[in-house]
GROMACS .gro file of C-alpha atoms in nm:
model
  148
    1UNK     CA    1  -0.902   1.227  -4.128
    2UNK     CA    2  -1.014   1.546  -4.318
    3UNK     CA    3  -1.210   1.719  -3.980
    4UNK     CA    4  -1.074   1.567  -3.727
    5UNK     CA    5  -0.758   1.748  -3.612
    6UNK     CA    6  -0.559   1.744  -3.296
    7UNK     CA    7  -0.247   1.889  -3.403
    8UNK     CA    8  -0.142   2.202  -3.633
    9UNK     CA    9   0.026   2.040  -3.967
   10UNK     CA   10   0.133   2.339  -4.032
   11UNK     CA   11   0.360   2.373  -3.750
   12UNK     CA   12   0.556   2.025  -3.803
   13UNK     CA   13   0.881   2.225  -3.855
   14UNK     CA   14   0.888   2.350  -3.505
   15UNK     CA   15   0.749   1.982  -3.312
   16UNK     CA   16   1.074   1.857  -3.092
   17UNK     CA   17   0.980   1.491  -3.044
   18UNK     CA   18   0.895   1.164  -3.256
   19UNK     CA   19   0.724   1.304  -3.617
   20UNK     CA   20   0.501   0.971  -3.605
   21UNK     CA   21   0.316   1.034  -3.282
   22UNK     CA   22   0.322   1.445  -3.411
   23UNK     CA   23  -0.068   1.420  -3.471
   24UNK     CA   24  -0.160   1.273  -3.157
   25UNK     CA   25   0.087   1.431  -2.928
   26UNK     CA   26  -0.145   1.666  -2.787
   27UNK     CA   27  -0.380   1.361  -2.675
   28UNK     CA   28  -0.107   1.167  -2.519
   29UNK     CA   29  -0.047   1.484  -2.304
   30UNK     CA   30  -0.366   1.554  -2.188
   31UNK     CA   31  -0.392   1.135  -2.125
   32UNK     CA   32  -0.089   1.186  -1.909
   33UNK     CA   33  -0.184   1.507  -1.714
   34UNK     CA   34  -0.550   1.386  -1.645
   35UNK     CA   35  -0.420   1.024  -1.523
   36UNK     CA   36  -0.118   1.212  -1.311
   37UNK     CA   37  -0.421   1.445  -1.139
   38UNK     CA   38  -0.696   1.221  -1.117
   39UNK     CA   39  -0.514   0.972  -0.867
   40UNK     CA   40  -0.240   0.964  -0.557
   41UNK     CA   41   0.029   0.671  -0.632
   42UNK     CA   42   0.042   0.449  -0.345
   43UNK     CA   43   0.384   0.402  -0.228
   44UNK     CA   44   0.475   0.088  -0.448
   45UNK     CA   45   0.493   0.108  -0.806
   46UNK     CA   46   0.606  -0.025  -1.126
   47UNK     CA   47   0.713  -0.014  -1.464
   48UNK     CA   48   0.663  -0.237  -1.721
   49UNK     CA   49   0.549  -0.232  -2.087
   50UNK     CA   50   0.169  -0.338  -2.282
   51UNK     CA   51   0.070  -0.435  -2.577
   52UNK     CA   52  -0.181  -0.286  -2.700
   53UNK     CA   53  -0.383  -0.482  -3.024
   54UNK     CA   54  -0.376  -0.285  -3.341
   55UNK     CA   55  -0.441  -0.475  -3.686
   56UNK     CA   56  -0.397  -0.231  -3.922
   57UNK     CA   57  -0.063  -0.126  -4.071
   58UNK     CA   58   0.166   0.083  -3.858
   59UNK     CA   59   0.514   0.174  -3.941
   60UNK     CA   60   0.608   0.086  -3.561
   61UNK     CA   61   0.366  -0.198  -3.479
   62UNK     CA   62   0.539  -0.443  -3.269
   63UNK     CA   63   0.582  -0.825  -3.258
   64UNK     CA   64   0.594  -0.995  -2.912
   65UNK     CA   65   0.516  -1.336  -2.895
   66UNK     CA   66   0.479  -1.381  -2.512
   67UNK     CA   67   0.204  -1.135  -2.515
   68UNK     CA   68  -0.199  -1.190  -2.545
   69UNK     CA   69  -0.233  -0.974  -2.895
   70UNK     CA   70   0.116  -1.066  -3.026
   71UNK     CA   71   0.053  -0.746  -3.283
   72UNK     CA   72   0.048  -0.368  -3.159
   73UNK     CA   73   0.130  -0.028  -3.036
   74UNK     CA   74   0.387  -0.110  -2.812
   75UNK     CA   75   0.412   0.133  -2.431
   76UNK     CA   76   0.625   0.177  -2.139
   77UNK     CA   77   0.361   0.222  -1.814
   78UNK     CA   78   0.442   0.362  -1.482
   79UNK     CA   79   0.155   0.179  -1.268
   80UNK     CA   80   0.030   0.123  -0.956
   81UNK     CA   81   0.109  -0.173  -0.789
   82UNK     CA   82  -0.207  -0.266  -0.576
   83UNK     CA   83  -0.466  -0.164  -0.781
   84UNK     CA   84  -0.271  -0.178  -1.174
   85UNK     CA   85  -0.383   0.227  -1.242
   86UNK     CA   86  -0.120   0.347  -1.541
   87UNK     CA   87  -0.039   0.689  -1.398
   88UNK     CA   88   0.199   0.768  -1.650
   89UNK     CA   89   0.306   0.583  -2.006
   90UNK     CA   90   0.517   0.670  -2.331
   91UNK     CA   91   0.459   0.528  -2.645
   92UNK     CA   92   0.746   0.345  -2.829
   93UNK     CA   93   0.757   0.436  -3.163
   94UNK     CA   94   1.109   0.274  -3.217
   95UNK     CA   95   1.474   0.394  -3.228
   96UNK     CA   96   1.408   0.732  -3.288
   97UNK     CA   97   1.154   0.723  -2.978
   98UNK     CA   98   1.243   1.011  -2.715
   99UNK     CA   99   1.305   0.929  -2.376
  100UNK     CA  100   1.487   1.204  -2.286
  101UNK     CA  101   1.436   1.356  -1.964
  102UNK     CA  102   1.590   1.637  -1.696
  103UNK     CA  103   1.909   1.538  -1.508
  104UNK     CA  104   1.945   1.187  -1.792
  105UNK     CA  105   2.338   1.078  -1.787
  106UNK     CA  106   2.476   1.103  -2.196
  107UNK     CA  107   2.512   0.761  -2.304
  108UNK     CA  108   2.260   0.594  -2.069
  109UNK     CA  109   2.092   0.265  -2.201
  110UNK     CA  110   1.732   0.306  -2.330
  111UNK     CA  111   1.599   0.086  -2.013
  112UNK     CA  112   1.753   0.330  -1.805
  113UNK     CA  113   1.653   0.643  -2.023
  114UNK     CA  114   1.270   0.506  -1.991
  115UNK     CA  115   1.277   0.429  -1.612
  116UNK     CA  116   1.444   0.811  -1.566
  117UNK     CA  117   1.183   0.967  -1.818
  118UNK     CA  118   0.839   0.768  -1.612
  119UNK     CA  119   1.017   0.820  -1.271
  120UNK     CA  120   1.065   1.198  -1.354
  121UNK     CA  121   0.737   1.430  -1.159
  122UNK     CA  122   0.806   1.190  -0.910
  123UNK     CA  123   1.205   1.137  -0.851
  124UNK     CA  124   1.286   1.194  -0.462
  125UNK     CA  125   0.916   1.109  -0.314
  126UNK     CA  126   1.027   0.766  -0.162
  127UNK     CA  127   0.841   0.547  -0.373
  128UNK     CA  128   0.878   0.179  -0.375
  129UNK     CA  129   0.980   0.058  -0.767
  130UNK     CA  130   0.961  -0.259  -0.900
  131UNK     CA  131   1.102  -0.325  -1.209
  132UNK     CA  132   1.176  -0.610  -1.435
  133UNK     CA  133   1.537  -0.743  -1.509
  134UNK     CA  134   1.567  -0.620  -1.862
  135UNK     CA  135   1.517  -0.224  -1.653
  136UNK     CA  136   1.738  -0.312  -1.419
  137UNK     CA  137   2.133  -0.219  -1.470
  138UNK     CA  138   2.402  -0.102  -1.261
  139UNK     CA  139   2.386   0.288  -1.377
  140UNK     CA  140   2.016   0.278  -1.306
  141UNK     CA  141   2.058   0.192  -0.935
  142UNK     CA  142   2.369   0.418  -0.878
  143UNK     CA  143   2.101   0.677  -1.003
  144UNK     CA  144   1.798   0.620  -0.795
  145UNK     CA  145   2.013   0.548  -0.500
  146UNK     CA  146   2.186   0.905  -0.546
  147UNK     CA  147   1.809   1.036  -0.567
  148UNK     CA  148   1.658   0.810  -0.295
   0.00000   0.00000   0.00000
């Protein structure tokens, strides 16, 4: 839009992340900080990704079938179990999406990179995670079960 600004395009040059969220960064942030301080995660939790409906053109608009709105922004949620509140998400933007995150093995698989980079503020608190089978892998256990 020409008002509406949430990021400095004039400091692109210097953004370390994904260049298509670079606009909205700033809101994704303050999503994240405000859900992380607005509520105490129960000791079960999960991870799992959403669909989220978007019509309009998007250079990384997915395509699930299995899902409710088959067309959108794709996300990878760190949630609640009991009561479902996301406390935590990253938007998947495709394969140049960052999922980097403190203490990540080189050469780790993305499921394991996205578990690491949700799990991260709250690695070594003794929650309970759930995760689906296409999260699950042999590295990522060895991990968690190093960090306990």
């Amino acid at each position: 839009s020409k008002y509406l600004h949430f990021s400095d395009k004039t400091k692109i040059g210097e953004f370390q992340g994904t260049k298509k969220l670079y606009k909205i960064v700033p809101i994704i942030d303050h999503l994240n900080d405000k859900f992380k301080s607005s509520y105490g995660l129960s000791q079960n939790i999960s991870i799992d990704e959403s669909l989220t409906l978007w019509k309009g053109r998007l250079s990384f608009r997915q395509y699930i079938p299995l899902k409710a709105s088959q067309f959108g922004i794709k996300s990878f949620e760190l949630c609640e179990s009991t009561s479902g509140y996301t406390w935590s998400f990253v938007i998947y933007t495709g394969k140049g999406t960052d999922f980097t995150s403190e203490g990540l093995p080189n050469n780790c698989p993305t499921s394991t990179a996205i578990v690491l980079k949700l799990l991260q503020p709250i690695l070594d608190e003794g929650h309970t995670v759930w995760l689906d089978n296409w999260y699950n892998s042999p590295e990522l256990s060895k991990i968690l079960k190093e960090r306990k």
